[in-house]
XYZ file of C-alpha atoms in Angstrom:
128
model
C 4.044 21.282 -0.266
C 7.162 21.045 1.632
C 6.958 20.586 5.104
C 9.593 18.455 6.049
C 12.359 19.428 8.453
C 16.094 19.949 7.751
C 16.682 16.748 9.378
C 15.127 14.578 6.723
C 17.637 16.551 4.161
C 20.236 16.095 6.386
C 19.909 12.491 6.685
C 19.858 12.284 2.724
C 22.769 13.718 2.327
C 24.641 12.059 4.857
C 23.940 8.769 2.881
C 24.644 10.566 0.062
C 27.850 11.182 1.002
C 28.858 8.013 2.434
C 27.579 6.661 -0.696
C 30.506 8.828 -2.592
C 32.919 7.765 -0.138
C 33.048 4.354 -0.851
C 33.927 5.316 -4.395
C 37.479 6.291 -2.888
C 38.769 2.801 -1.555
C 36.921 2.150 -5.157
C 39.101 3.802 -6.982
C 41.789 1.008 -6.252
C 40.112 -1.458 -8.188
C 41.431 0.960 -11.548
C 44.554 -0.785 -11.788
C 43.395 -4.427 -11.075
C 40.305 -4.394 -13.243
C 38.575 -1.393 -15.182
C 35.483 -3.462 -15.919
C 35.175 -4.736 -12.250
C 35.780 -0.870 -11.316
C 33.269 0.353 -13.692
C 30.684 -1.964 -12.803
C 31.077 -0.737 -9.393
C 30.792 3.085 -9.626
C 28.104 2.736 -12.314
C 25.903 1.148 -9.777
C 26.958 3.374 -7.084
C 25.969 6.137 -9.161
C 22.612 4.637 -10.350
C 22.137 3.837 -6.386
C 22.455 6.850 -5.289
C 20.733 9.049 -8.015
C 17.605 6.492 -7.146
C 17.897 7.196 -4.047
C 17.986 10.616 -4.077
C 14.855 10.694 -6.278
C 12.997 8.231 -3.823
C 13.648 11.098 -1.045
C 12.506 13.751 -2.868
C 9.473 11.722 -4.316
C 8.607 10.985 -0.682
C 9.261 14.734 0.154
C 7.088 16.057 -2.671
C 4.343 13.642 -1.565
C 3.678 15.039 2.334
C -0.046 16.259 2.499
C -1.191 14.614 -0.539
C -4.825 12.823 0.071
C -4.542 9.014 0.292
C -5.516 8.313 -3.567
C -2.900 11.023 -5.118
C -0.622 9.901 -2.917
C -0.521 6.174 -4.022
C -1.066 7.214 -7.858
C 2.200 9.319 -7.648
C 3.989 6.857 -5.804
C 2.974 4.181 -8.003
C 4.160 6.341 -11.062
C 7.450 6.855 -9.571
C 8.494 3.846 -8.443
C 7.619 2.243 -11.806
C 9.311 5.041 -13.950
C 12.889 5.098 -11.382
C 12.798 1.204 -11.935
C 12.011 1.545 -15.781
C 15.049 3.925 -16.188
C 17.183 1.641 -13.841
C 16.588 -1.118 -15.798
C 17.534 0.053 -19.244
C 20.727 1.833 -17.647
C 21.638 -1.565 -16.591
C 20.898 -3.612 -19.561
C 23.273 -0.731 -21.395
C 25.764 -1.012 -19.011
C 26.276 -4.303 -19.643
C 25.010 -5.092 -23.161
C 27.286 -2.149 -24.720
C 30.016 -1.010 -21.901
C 30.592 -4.775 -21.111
C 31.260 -4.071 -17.110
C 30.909 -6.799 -14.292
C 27.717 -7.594 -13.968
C 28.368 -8.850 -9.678
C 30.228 -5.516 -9.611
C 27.562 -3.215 -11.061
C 25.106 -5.080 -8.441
C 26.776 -4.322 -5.159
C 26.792 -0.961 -6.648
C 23.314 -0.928 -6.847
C 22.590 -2.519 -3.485
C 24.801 0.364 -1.532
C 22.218 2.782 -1.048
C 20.227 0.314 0.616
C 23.318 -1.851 2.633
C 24.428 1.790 4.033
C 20.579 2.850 5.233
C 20.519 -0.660 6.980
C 23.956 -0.168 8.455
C 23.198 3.831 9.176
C 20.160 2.392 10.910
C 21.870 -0.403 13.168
C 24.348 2.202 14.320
C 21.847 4.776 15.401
C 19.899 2.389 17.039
C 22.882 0.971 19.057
C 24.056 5.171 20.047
C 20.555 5.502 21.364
C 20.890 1.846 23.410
C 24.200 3.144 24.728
C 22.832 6.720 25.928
C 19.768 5.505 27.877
């Protein structure tokens, strides 16, 4: 059942999309480091596709009962995790990349909601 307005789309894509465009200043670690570089936009990716499926997991759960609701949720967090996990241990078992790098690619998703957040909050302080 999907009842949820456009806004709630909207929203995901807009992190979505600042998500992809901190892979352009990104792009200048290339030259310096490939690893450091790789590490980075591998996480990015990861972050975002996780988040994306945490939107439309949260979408797809709207007018559930109580007990499905927490049953699916449960199943989903554990299964993104389970799939984040063994994409990381690949990434840097077998493709070597920087392990600090391939974090704060993982923690944009959530850095960018926090910061999205702050700034919305402050434009609605401002207009009252």
């Amino acid at each position: 059942m999907k009842i949820l307005t456009n806004s709630f789309r909207k929203y995901v894509y807009h992190i979505l999309g600042i998500i992809f465009l901190t892979e352009i200043p990104a792009l200048l670690l290339i030259t310096q480091n490939l690893k450091l570089w790789l590490g980075y936009f591998l996480g990015s990716i990861l972050s975002s596709l996780n988040f994306y499926f945490q939107a439309k997991g949260a979408e797809s759960r709207v007018g559930l009962s109580p007990t499905s609701a927490k049953l699916s949720v449960f199943k989903n967090f554990y299964i993104r995790y389970l799939i984040l996990v063994v994409f990381v241990i690949v990434c840097v078992k077998f493709l070597e990349v920087n392990i600090f790098s391939l974090l704060a690619g993982l923690l944009i998703a959530p850095v960018i909601v926090l910061i999205d957040g702050i700034l919305a909050g402050k434009n609605t302080q401002e207009s009252e």
